mmCIF file of C-alpha atoms in Angstrom:
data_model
loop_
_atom_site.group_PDB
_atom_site.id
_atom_site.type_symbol
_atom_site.label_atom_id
_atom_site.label_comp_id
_atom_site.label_asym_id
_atom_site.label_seq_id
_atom_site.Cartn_x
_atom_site.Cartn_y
_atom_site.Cartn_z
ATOM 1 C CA UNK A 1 -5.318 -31.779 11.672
ATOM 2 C CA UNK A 2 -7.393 -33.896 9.744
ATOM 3 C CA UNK A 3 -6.099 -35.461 6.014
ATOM 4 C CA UNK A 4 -8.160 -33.128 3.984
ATOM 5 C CA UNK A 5 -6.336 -30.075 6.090
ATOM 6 C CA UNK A 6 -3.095 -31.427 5.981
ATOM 7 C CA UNK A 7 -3.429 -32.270 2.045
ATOM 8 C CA UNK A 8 -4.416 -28.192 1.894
ATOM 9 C CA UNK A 9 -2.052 -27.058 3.952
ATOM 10 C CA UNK A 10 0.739 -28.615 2.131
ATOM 11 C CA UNK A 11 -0.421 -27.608 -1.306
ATOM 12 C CA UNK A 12 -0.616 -23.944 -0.209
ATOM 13 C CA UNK A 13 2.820 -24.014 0.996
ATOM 14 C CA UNK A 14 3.966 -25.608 -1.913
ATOM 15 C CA UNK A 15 2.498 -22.726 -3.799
ATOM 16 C CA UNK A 16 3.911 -20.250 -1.783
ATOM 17 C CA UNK A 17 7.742 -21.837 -2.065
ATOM 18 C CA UNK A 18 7.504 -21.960 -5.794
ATOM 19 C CA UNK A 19 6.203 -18.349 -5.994
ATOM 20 C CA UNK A 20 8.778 -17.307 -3.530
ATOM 21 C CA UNK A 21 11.846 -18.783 -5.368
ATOM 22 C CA UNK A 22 10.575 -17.450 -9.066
ATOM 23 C CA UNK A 23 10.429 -14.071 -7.263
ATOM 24 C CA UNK A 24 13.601 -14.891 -6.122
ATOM 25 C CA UNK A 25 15.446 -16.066 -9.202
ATOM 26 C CA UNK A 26 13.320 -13.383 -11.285
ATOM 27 C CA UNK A 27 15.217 -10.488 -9.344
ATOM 28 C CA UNK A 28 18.550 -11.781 -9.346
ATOM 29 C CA UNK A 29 18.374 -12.558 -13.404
ATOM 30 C CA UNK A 30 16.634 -9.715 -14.331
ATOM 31 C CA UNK A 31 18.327 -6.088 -14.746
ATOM 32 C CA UNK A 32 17.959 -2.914 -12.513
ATOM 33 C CA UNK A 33 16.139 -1.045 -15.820
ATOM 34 C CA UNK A 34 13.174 -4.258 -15.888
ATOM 35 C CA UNK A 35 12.160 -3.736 -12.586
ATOM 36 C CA UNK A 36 9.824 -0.873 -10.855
ATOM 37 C CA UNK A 37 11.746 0.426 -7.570
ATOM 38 C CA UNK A 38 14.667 -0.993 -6.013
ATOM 39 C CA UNK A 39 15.404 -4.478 -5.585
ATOM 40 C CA UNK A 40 16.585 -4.831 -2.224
ATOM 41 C CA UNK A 41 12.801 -3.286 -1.529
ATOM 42 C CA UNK A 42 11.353 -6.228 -3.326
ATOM 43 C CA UNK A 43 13.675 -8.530 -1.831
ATOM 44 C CA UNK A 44 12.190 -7.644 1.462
ATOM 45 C CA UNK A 45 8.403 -7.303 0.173
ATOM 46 C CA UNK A 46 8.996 -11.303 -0.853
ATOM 47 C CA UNK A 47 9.160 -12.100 2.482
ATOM 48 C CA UNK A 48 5.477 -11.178 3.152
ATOM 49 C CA UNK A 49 3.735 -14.036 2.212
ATOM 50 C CA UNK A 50 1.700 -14.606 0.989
ATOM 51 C CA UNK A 51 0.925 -11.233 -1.120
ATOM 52 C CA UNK A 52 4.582 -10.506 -1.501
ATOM 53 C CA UNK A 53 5.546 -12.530 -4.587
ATOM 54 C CA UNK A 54 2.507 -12.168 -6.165
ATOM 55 C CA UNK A 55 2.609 -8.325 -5.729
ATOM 56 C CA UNK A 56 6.352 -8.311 -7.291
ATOM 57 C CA UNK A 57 5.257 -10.542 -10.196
ATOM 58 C CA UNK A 58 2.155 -9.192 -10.808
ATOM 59 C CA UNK A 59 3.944 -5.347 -10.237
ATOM 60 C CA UNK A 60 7.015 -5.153 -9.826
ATOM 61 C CA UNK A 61 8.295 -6.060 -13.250
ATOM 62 C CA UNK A 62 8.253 -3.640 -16.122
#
């Protein structure tokens, strides 16, 4: 892997922790009534990355 692809690489995962945990944190702070569907169902959809945060933050919330 060259440096350009490794510098990439590493800033997409680094994109896809931080929108992981503020799904994360988001759904453990925020009530049942704020959020469309259950939360154990967005729990899971998190783990698809990397369309399952950004689906949940850009959805999910009410």
């Amino acid at each position: 892997m060259s440096p350009a692809q490794r510098a990439g690489f590493l800033g997409l995962a680094c994109v896809e922790i931080v929108l992981t945990t503020k799904t994360w944190v988001d759904l453990a702070r925020r009530p049942k009534s704020g959020i469309r569907g259950p939360k154990a169902m967005w729990f899971l959809v998190s783990f698809i990355q990397p369309v399952g945060p950004v689906t949940y933050l850009s959805l999910g919330r009410k």
